[in-house]
N, CA, C and O atoms as a CHARMM CRD file, in Angstrom:
* protein
*
  272
    1    1 MET  N    -17.77300  37.35500 170.40800 PROA 1      0.00000
    2    1 MET  CA   -17.47500  36.25700 169.53500 PROA 1      0.00000
    3    1 MET  C    -16.65300  35.17500 170.21600 PROA 1      0.00000
    4    1 MET  O    -16.69800  34.01200 169.81400 PROA 1      0.00000
    5    2 ALA  N    -15.91400  35.54600 171.23200 PROA 2      0.00000
    6    2 ALA  CA   -15.06900  34.56600 171.90800 PROA 2      0.00000
    7    2 ALA  C    -15.89900  33.40600 172.44000 PROA 2      0.00000
    8    2 ALA  O    -15.48000  32.25200 172.35200 PROA 2      0.00000
    9    3 PHE  N    -17.07100  33.70200 172.99000 PROA 3      0.00000
   10    3 PHE  CA   -17.94900  32.66100 173.52500 PROA 3      0.00000
   11    3 PHE  C    -18.36200  31.69000 172.42300 PROA 3      0.00000
   12    3 PHE  O    -18.34500  30.47600 172.62400 PROA 3      0.00000
   13    4 GLU  N    -18.73100  32.22300 171.26200 PROA 4      0.00000
   14    4 GLU  CA   -19.16400  31.38600 170.14100 PROA 4      0.00000
   15    4 GLU  C    -18.00700  30.55000 169.59800 PROA 4      0.00000
   16    4 GLU  O    -18.17500  29.37100 169.28500 PROA 4      0.00000
   17    5 VAL  N    -16.84300  31.16600 169.48900 PROA 5      0.00000
   18    5 VAL  CA   -15.67100  30.43600 168.99300 PROA 5      0.00000
   19    5 VAL  C    -15.30700  29.30600 169.95200 PROA 5      0.00000
   20    5 VAL  O    -15.03700  28.18400 169.52600 PROA 5      0.00000
   21    6 GLU  N    -15.30100  29.60700 171.23700 PROA 6      0.00000
   22    6 GLU  CA   -14.95400  28.57300 172.22400 PROA 6      0.00000
   23    6 GLU  C    -15.97300  27.43700 172.20100 PROA 6      0.00000
   24    6 GLU  O    -15.59400  26.26900 172.28300 PROA 6      0.00000
   25    7 GLY  N    -17.24300  27.76100 172.09200 PROA 7      0.00000
   26    7 GLY  CA   -18.27200  26.72900 172.01300 PROA 7      0.00000
   27    7 GLY  C    -18.11100  25.85800 170.78200 PROA 7      0.00000
   28    7 GLY  O    -18.25200  24.63700 170.85400 PROA 7      0.00000
   29    8 ALA  N    -17.81500  26.48500 169.65300 PROA 8      0.00000
   30    8 ALA  CA   -17.61300  25.73200 168.41000 PROA 8      0.00000
   31    8 ALA  C    -16.36400  24.86000 168.50400 PROA 8      0.00000
   32    8 ALA  O    -16.33900  23.74100 167.99100 PROA 8      0.00000
   33    9 ARG  N    -15.32800  25.37900 169.16200 PROA 9      0.00000
   34    9 ARG  CA   -14.09300  24.60400 169.32700 PROA 9      0.00000
   35    9 ARG  C    -14.35400  23.34800 170.14500 PROA 9      0.00000
   36    9 ARG  O    -13.93400  22.25400 169.76700 PROA 9      0.00000
   37   10 VAL  N    -15.04200  23.50800 171.25400 PROA 10     0.00000
   38   10 VAL  CA   -15.35700  22.36500 172.11900 PROA 10     0.00000
   39   10 VAL  C    -16.25300  21.37900 171.37700 PROA 10     0.00000
   40   10 VAL  O    -16.02500  20.17100 171.42400 PROA 10     0.00000
   41   11 HSD  N    -17.26600  21.89400 170.69800 PROA 11     0.00000
   42   11 HSD  CA   -18.19800  21.03900 169.95900 PROA 11     0.00000
   43   11 HSD  C    -17.47100  20.22800 168.87800 PROA 11     0.00000
   44   11 HSD  O    -17.82000  19.07500 168.62200 PROA 11     0.00000
   45   12 ALA  N    -16.47300  20.83200 168.25200 PROA 12     0.00000
   46   12 ALA  CA   -15.71500  20.15400 167.19600 PROA 12     0.00000
   47   12 ALA  C    -14.68000  19.18200 167.75800 PROA 12     0.00000
   48   12 ALA  O    -14.09500  18.39800 167.01000 PROA 12     0.00000
   49   13 GLY  N    -14.45100  19.23000 169.07200 PROA 13     0.00000
   50   13 GLY  CA   -13.46400  18.34100 169.67300 PROA 13     0.00000
   51   13 GLY  C    -12.03600  18.71900 169.33600 PROA 13     0.00000
   52   13 GLY  O    -11.15700  17.86000 169.26400 PROA 13     0.00000
   53   14 VAL  N    -11.80800  20.00300 169.13100 PROA 14     0.00000
   54   14 VAL  CA   -10.48300  20.50100 168.77700 PROA 14     0.00000
   55   14 VAL  C     -9.87500  21.16800 170.01000 PROA 14     0.00000
   56   14 VAL  O    -10.50400  22.02100 170.63600 PROA 14     0.00000
   57   15 SER  N     -8.66400  20.77800 170.35100 PROA 15     0.00000
   58   15 SER  CA    -8.00700  21.38200 171.51400 PROA 15     0.00000
   59   15 SER  C     -7.53600  22.79400 171.17600 PROA 15     0.00000
   60   15 SER  O     -7.45100  23.17800 170.01000 PROA 15     0.00000
   61   16 PHE  N     -7.23800  23.54400 172.21300 PROA 16     0.00000
   62   16 PHE  CA    -6.69300  24.88900 172.03200 PROA 16     0.00000
   63   16 PHE  C     -5.41800  24.82500 171.18500 PROA 16     0.00000
   64   16 PHE  O     -5.24800  25.60600 170.24900 PROA 16     0.00000
   65   17 ALA  N     -4.52800  23.89300 171.51900 PROA 17     0.00000
   66   17 ALA  CA    -3.25900  23.76300 170.79400 PROA 17     0.00000
   67   17 ALA  C     -3.49100  23.41200 169.32800 PROA 17     0.00000
   68   17 ALA  O     -2.82000  23.94700 168.44500 PROA 17     0.00000
   69   18 GLN  N     -4.44200  22.51300 169.06700 PROA 18     0.00000
   70   18 GLN  CA    -4.75700  22.15200 167.68500 PROA 18     0.00000
   71   18 GLN  C     -5.31000  23.34800 166.91900 PROA 18     0.00000
   72   18 GLN  O     -4.93900  23.57800 165.76800 PROA 18     0.00000
   73   19 LEU  N     -6.19800  24.10600 167.55800 PROA 19     0.00000
   74   19 LEU  CA    -6.76900  25.27500 166.89300 PROA 19     0.00000
   75   19 LEU  C     -5.68300  26.28800 166.57000 PROA 19     0.00000
   76   19 LEU  O     -5.66600  26.85800 165.47800 PROA 19     0.00000
   77   20 SER  N     -4.79300  26.51100 167.49700 PROA 20     0.00000
   78   20 SER  CA    -3.69200  27.43800 167.26400 PROA 20     0.00000
   79   20 SER  C     -2.82400  26.96400 166.10500 PROA 20     0.00000
   80   20 SER  O     -2.52500  27.73100 165.19000 PROA 20     0.00000
   81   21 ASP  N     -2.42700  25.71300 166.14700 PROA 21     0.00000
   82   21 ASP  CA    -1.55000  25.15600 165.11800 PROA 21     0.00000
   83   21 ASP  C     -2.20400  25.16400 163.74000 PROA 21     0.00000
   84   21 ASP  O     -1.59700  25.60700 162.76600 PROA 21     0.00000
   85   22 ARG  N     -3.42600  24.68100 163.65700 PROA 22     0.00000
   86   22 ARG  CA    -4.10400  24.53500 162.36500 PROA 22     0.00000
   87   22 ARG  C     -4.57300  25.86400 161.78200 PROA 22     0.00000
   88   22 ARG  O     -4.68700  26.00100 160.56400 PROA 22     0.00000
   89   23 SER  N     -4.84400  26.83900 162.64100 PROA 23     0.00000
   90   23 SER  CA    -5.31300  28.13700 162.14700 PROA 23     0.00000
   91   23 SER  C     -4.16100  29.07700 161.82500 PROA 23     0.00000
   92   23 SER  O     -4.34000  30.06600 161.11400 PROA 23     0.00000
   93   24 GLY  N     -2.98500  28.76900 162.34600 PROA 24     0.00000
   94   24 GLY  CA    -1.84400  29.64600 162.14000 PROA 24     0.00000
   95   24 GLY  C     -1.83100  30.85000 163.07000 PROA 24     0.00000
   96   24 GLY  O     -1.05500  31.78500 162.87300 PROA 24     0.00000
   97   25 ILE  N     -2.68900  30.82800 164.08200 PROA 25     0.00000
   98   25 ILE  CA    -2.73600  31.91400 165.06600 PROA 25     0.00000
   99   25 ILE  C     -1.88700  31.48400 166.26000 PROA 25     0.00000
  100   25 ILE  O     -2.13900  30.44200 166.86500 PROA 25     0.00000
  101   26 ALA  N     -0.89400  32.28200 166.58900 PROA 26     0.00000
  102   26 ALA  CA     0.00900  31.95100 167.69500 PROA 26     0.00000
  103   26 ALA  C     -0.78200  31.73500 168.98000 PROA 26     0.00000
  104   26 ALA  O     -1.79600  32.39500 169.20200 PROA 26     0.00000
  105   27 PRO  N     -0.32500  30.81500 169.82600 PROA 27     0.00000
  106   27 PRO  CA    -1.05700  30.52900 171.06800 PROA 27     0.00000
  107   27 PRO  C     -1.36400  31.76700 171.90800 PROA 27     0.00000
  108   27 PRO  O     -2.48000  31.91200 172.40400 PROA 27     0.00000
  109   28 ALA  N     -0.39100  32.65700 172.07100 PROA 28     0.00000
  110   28 ALA  CA    -0.62900  33.86000 172.88300 PROA 28     0.00000
  111   28 ALA  C     -1.68300  34.75500 172.24000 PROA 28     0.00000
  112   28 ALA  O     -2.52700  35.32200 172.93400 PROA 28     0.00000
  113   29 ALA  N     -1.63300  34.88100 170.92200 PROA 29     0.00000
  114   29 ALA  CA    -2.61900  35.70700 170.21500 PROA 29     0.00000
  115   29 ALA  C     -4.00400  35.07900 170.30000 PROA 29     0.00000
  116   29 ALA  O     -4.99700  35.78300 170.48400 PROA 29     0.00000
  117   30 LEU  N     -4.07400  33.75600 170.16700 PROA 30     0.00000
  118   30 LEU  CA    -5.35900  33.06600 170.26600 PROA 30     0.00000
  119   30 LEU  C     -5.93600  33.21800 171.67100 PROA 30     0.00000
  120   30 LEU  O     -7.13700  33.43500 171.83100 PROA 30     0.00000
  121   31 ALA  N     -5.09500  33.10600 172.67200 PROA 31     0.00000
  122   31 ALA  CA    -5.55800  33.29400 174.04900 PROA 31     0.00000
  123   31 ALA  C     -6.11300  34.70300 174.23700 PROA 31     0.00000
  124   31 ALA  O     -7.15000  34.88300 174.87500 PROA 31     0.00000
  125   32 ASP  N     -5.42900  35.69800 173.68600 PROA 32     0.00000
  126   32 ASP  CA    -5.92200  37.07900 173.77600 PROA 32     0.00000
  127   32 ASP  C     -7.28900  37.22000 173.11500 PROA 32     0.00000
  128   32 ASP  O     -8.16000  37.91500 173.63800 PROA 32     0.00000
  129   33 LEU  N     -7.48500  36.57200 171.98100 PROA 33     0.00000
  130   33 LEU  CA    -8.77500  36.62400 171.28500 PROA 33     0.00000
  131   33 LEU  C     -9.86400  35.96000 172.11700 PROA 33     0.00000
  132   33 LEU  O    -10.94400  36.52000 172.30400 PROA 33     0.00000
  133   34 LEU  N     -9.57100  34.76800 172.61200 PROA 34     0.00000
  134   34 LEU  CA   -10.58400  34.00600 173.34000 PROA 34     0.00000
  135   34 LEU  C    -10.89800  34.58900 174.71600 PROA 34     0.00000
  136   34 LEU  O    -11.96200  34.33100 175.27900 PROA 34     0.00000
  137   35 GLU  N     -9.97900  35.36500 175.24500 PROA 35     0.00000
  138   35 GLU  CA   -10.20800  35.99700 176.54600 PROA 35     0.00000
  139   35 GLU  C    -10.70300  37.43300 176.40800 PROA 35     0.00000
  140   35 GLU  O    -10.86600  38.13800 177.40400 PROA 35     0.00000
  141   36 GLY  N    -10.94400  37.86500 175.16300 PROA 36     0.00000
  142   36 GLY  CA   -11.52300  39.18600 174.93000 PROA 36     0.00000
  143   36 GLY  C    -10.56600  40.35400 175.03800 PROA 36     0.00000
  144   36 GLY  O    -11.00100  41.50500 175.08000 PROA 36     0.00000
  145   37 ARG  N     -9.27800  40.08400 175.08500 PROA 37     0.00000
  146   37 ARG  CA    -8.29700  41.17000 175.16100 PROA 37     0.00000
  147   37 ARG  C     -8.01600  41.77900 173.79200 PROA 37     0.00000
  148   37 ARG  O     -7.55400  42.91600 173.70300 PROA 37     0.00000
  149   38 GLU  N     -8.28900  41.04100 172.73800 PROA 38     0.00000
  150   38 GLU  CA    -8.10600  41.51100 171.36300 PROA 38     0.00000
  151   38 GLU  C     -9.36100  41.18700 170.57000 PROA 38     0.00000
  152   38 GLU  O    -10.11100  40.27500 170.92100 PROA 38     0.00000
  153   39 ASP  N     -9.58400  41.93700 169.50300 PROA 39     0.00000
  154   39 ASP  CA   -10.72800  41.69700 168.62900 PROA 39     0.00000
  155   39 ASP  C    -10.34100  40.74600 167.50600 PROA 39     0.00000
  156   39 ASP  O     -9.21700  40.78500 167.00600 PROA 39     0.00000
  157   40 PHE  N    -11.27900  39.89500 167.11500 PROA 40     0.00000
  158   40 PHE  CA   -11.07900  39.00300 165.98100 PROA 40     0.00000
  159   40 PHE  C    -11.07200  39.81100 164.69000 PROA 40     0.00000
  160   40 PHE  O    -11.84600  40.75800 164.54200 PROA 40     0.00000
  161   41 THR  N    -10.20600  39.44300 163.76000 PROA 41     0.00000
  162   41 THR  CA   -10.26200  39.99700 162.41200 PROA 41     0.00000
  163   41 THR  C    -11.06000  39.03300 161.54300 PROA 41     0.00000
  164   41 THR  O    -11.32300  37.89800 161.94200 PROA 41     0.00000
  165   42 VAL  N    -11.43500  39.48200 160.37600 PROA 42     0.00000
  166   42 VAL  CA   -12.13400  38.60600 159.43200 PROA 42     0.00000
  167   42 VAL  C    -11.23900  37.41800 159.07400 PROA 42     0.00000
  168   42 VAL  O    -11.72000  36.29400 158.93200 PROA 42     0.00000
  169   43 VAL  N     -9.96200  37.66800 158.93200 PROA 43     0.00000
  170   43 VAL  CA    -9.01900  36.59300 158.60300 PROA 43     0.00000
  171   43 VAL  C     -8.95300  35.58200 159.75000 PROA 43     0.00000
  172   43 VAL  O     -8.95800  34.37400 159.51100 PROA 43     0.00000
  173   44 ASP  N     -8.89100  36.06900 160.99000 PROA 44     0.00000
  174   44 ASP  CA    -8.90400  35.16000 162.14600 PROA 44     0.00000
  175   44 ASP  C    -10.13100  34.25900 162.09200 PROA 44     0.00000
  176   44 ASP  O    -10.02700  33.03900 162.21500 PROA 44     0.00000
  177   45 LEU  N    -11.29200  34.87700 161.90500 PROA 45     0.00000
  178   45 LEU  CA   -12.54500  34.11100 161.89200 PROA 45     0.00000
  179   45 LEU  C    -12.57800  33.10500 160.75300 PROA 45     0.00000
  180   45 LEU  O    -13.04700  31.98100 160.93300 PROA 45     0.00000
  181   46 ALA  N    -12.08600  33.49400 159.58500 PROA 46     0.00000
  182   46 ALA  CA   -12.07500  32.57700 158.44300 PROA 46     0.00000
  183   46 ALA  C    -11.17300  31.37800 158.71900 PROA 46     0.00000
  184   46 ALA  O    -11.54300  30.24300 158.42000 PROA 46     0.00000
  185   47 CYS  N    -10.00600  31.62000 159.28200 PROA 47     0.00000
  186   47 CYS  CA    -9.08200  30.52700 159.60000 PROA 47     0.00000
  187   47 CYS  C     -9.66900  29.60200 160.65900 PROA 47     0.00000
  188   47 CYS  O     -9.59800  28.38000 160.53300 PROA 47     0.00000
  189   48 ILE  N    -10.24200  30.18100 161.69000 PROA 48     0.00000
  190   48 ILE  CA   -10.83800  29.39100 162.76700 PROA 48     0.00000
  191   48 ILE  C    -12.01900  28.58300 162.24800 PROA 48     0.00000
  192   48 ILE  O    -12.14900  27.40100 162.56800 PROA 48     0.00000
  193   49 ALA  N    -12.87500  29.20400 161.45600 PROA 49     0.00000
  194   49 ALA  CA   -14.04100  28.51000 160.90500 PROA 49     0.00000
  195   49 ALA  C    -13.61000  27.31800 160.05500 PROA 49     0.00000
  196   49 ALA  O    -14.21800  26.25000 160.12800 PROA 49     0.00000
  197   50 THR  N    -12.57500  27.49600 159.26000 PROA 50     0.00000
  198   50 THR  CA   -12.07800  26.40200 158.42300 PROA 50     0.00000
  199   50 THR  C    -11.61600  25.23100 159.28300 PROA 50     0.00000
  200   50 THR  O    -11.95300  24.08100 159.00100 PROA 50     0.00000
  201   51 VAL  N    -10.85300  25.51700 160.32000 PROA 51     0.00000
  202   51 VAL  CA   -10.36100  24.46100 161.21700 PROA 51     0.00000
  203   51 VAL  C    -11.51800  23.74200 161.89500 PROA 51     0.00000
  204   51 VAL  O    -11.49900  22.51900 162.03500 PROA 51     0.00000
  205   52 LEU  N    -12.52800  24.50200 162.31600 PROA 52     0.00000
  206   52 LEU  CA   -13.63800  23.91200 163.07000 PROA 52     0.00000
  207   52 LEU  C    -14.72200  23.31700 162.17800 PROA 52     0.00000
  208   52 LEU  O    -15.64100  22.66500 162.67300 PROA 52     0.00000
  209   53 GLY  N    -14.62500  23.53400 160.88000 PROA 53     0.00000
  210   53 GLY  CA   -15.60800  22.97100 159.95500 PROA 53     0.00000
  211   53 GLY  C    -16.96300  23.63900 160.03800 PROA 53     0.00000
  212   53 GLY  O    -17.99500  22.99700 159.84500 PROA 53     0.00000
  213   54 VAL  N    -16.95900  24.94400 160.32700 PROA 54     0.00000
  214   54 VAL  CA   -18.20700  25.70200 160.40400 PROA 54     0.00000
  215   54 VAL  C    -18.09100  26.93100 159.51500 PROA 54     0.00000
  216   54 VAL  O    -17.00500  27.27000 159.04400 PROA 54     0.00000
  217   55 SER  N    -19.21700  27.59400 159.29000 PROA 55     0.00000
  218   55 SER  CA   -19.18100  28.84300 158.53300 PROA 55     0.00000
  219   55 SER  C    -18.75700  29.97800 159.45400 PROA 55     0.00000
  220   55 SER  O    -18.89300  29.88400 160.67400 PROA 55     0.00000
  221   56 VAL  N    -18.24900  31.03400 158.87000 PROA 56     0.00000
  222   56 VAL  CA   -17.88400  32.21000 159.65900 PROA 56     0.00000
  223   56 VAL  C    -19.10700  32.74600 160.39200 PROA 56     0.00000
  224   56 VAL  O    -19.00200  33.17600 161.54100 PROA 56     0.00000
  225   57 THR  N    -20.25600  32.72400 159.74400 PROA 57     0.00000
  226   57 THR  CA   -21.46700  33.25700 160.38500 PROA 57     0.00000
  227   57 THR  C    -21.85800  32.45700 161.62100 PROA 57     0.00000
  228   57 THR  O    -22.51400  32.98900 162.51700 PROA 57     0.00000
  229   58 ALA  N    -21.46600  31.19000 161.68200 PROA 58     0.00000
  230   58 ALA  CA   -21.76000  30.37600 162.86800 PROA 58     0.00000
  231   58 ALA  C    -20.97700  30.85400 164.08600 PROA 58     0.00000
  232   58 ALA  O    -21.32100  30.52200 165.22000 PROA 58     0.00000
  233   59 LEU  N    -19.92700  31.63100 163.85100 PROA 59     0.00000
  234   59 LEU  CA   -19.09400  32.12400 164.94500 PROA 59     0.00000
  235   59 LEU  C    -19.50600  33.51200 165.41700 PROA 59     0.00000
  236   59 LEU  O    -18.91700  34.05000 166.35500 PROA 59     0.00000
  237   60 LEU  N    -20.50500  34.08800 164.78000 PROA 60     0.00000
  238   60 LEU  CA   -20.95700  35.42600 165.15000 PROA 60     0.00000
  239   60 LEU  C    -21.95700  35.36000 166.29400 PROA 60     0.00000
  240   60 LEU  O    -22.73500  34.41000 166.38400 PROA 60     0.00000
  241   61 PRO  N    -21.94400  36.35100 167.16200 PROA 61     0.00000
  242   61 PRO  CA   -22.91500  36.37100 168.26500 PROA 61     0.00000
  243   61 PRO  C    -24.34600  36.29000 167.74800 PROA 61     0.00000
  244   61 PRO  O    -24.71200  36.95900 166.78200 PROA 61     0.00000
  245   62 GLY  N    -25.14000  35.46600 168.40400 PROA 62     0.00000
  246   62 GLY  CA   -26.53800  35.31000 168.02200 PROA 62     0.00000
  247   62 GLY  C    -26.77600  34.29600 166.92300 PROA 62     0.00000
  248   62 GLY  O    -27.92400  34.04800 166.55400 PROA 62     0.00000
  249   63 ALA  N    -25.71900  33.70600 166.39100 PROA 63     0.00000
  250   63 ALA  CA   -25.88300  32.75600 165.28600 PROA 63     0.00000
  251   63 ALA  C    -26.69700  31.54500 165.71100 PROA 63     0.00000
  252   63 ALA  O    -27.55300  31.08600 164.95400 PROA 63     0.00000
  253   64 ALA  N    -26.45200  31.02000 166.89600 PROA 64     0.00000
  254   64 ALA  CA   -27.19200  29.84500 167.36700 PROA 64     0.00000
  255   64 ALA  C    -28.66500  30.17700 167.54200 PROA 64     0.00000
  256   64 ALA  O    -29.52700  29.36400 167.21000 PROA 64     0.00000
  257   65 ALA  N    -28.95900  31.34700 168.05400 PROA 65     0.00000
  258   65 ALA  CA   -30.35600  31.75500 168.24500 PROA 65     0.00000
  259   65 ALA  C    -31.04900  31.93100 166.90500 PROA 65     0.00000
  260   65 ALA  O    -32.23600  31.63300 166.77100 PROA 65     0.00000
  261   66 ASP  N    -30.31200  32.41400 165.91400 PROA 66     0.00000
  262   66 ASP  CA   -30.89300  32.59900 164.58900 PROA 66     0.00000
  263   66 ASP  C    -31.19700  31.27500 163.91200 PROA 66     0.00000
  264   66 ASP  O    -32.10800  31.18700 163.08900 PROA 66     0.00000
  265   67 ASP  N    -30.42700  30.23700 164.25900 PROA 67     0.00000
  266   67 ASP  CA   -30.62800  28.92300 163.64900 PROA 67     0.00000
  267   67 ASP  C    -31.80000  28.17600 164.26400 PROA 67     0.00000
  268   67 ASP  O    -32.28000  27.20200 163.68300 PROA 67     0.00000
  269   68 ALA  N    -32.26500  28.60700 165.41500 PROA 68     0.00000
  270   68 ALA  CA   -33.33800  27.89100 166.12000 PROA 68     0.00000
  271   68 ALA  C    -34.67500  28.10400 165.46000 PROA 68     0.00000
  272   68 ALA  O    -35.68400  27.57400 165.92400 PROA 68     0.00000
């Protein structure tokens, strides 16, 4: 999921710092998620999706392929 989240973040034009601040996920915790050291929770995904203006399902692996 980290790959999908990072792609959505870049596509939305949201910086790492903005995503951390707006989602309420501490920078160190967000870095751990995006680098695959920790697993995303449903709450993490919901907060991130809200900030990025996408659905939670858009952040799941294979979502882009399913939309094609």
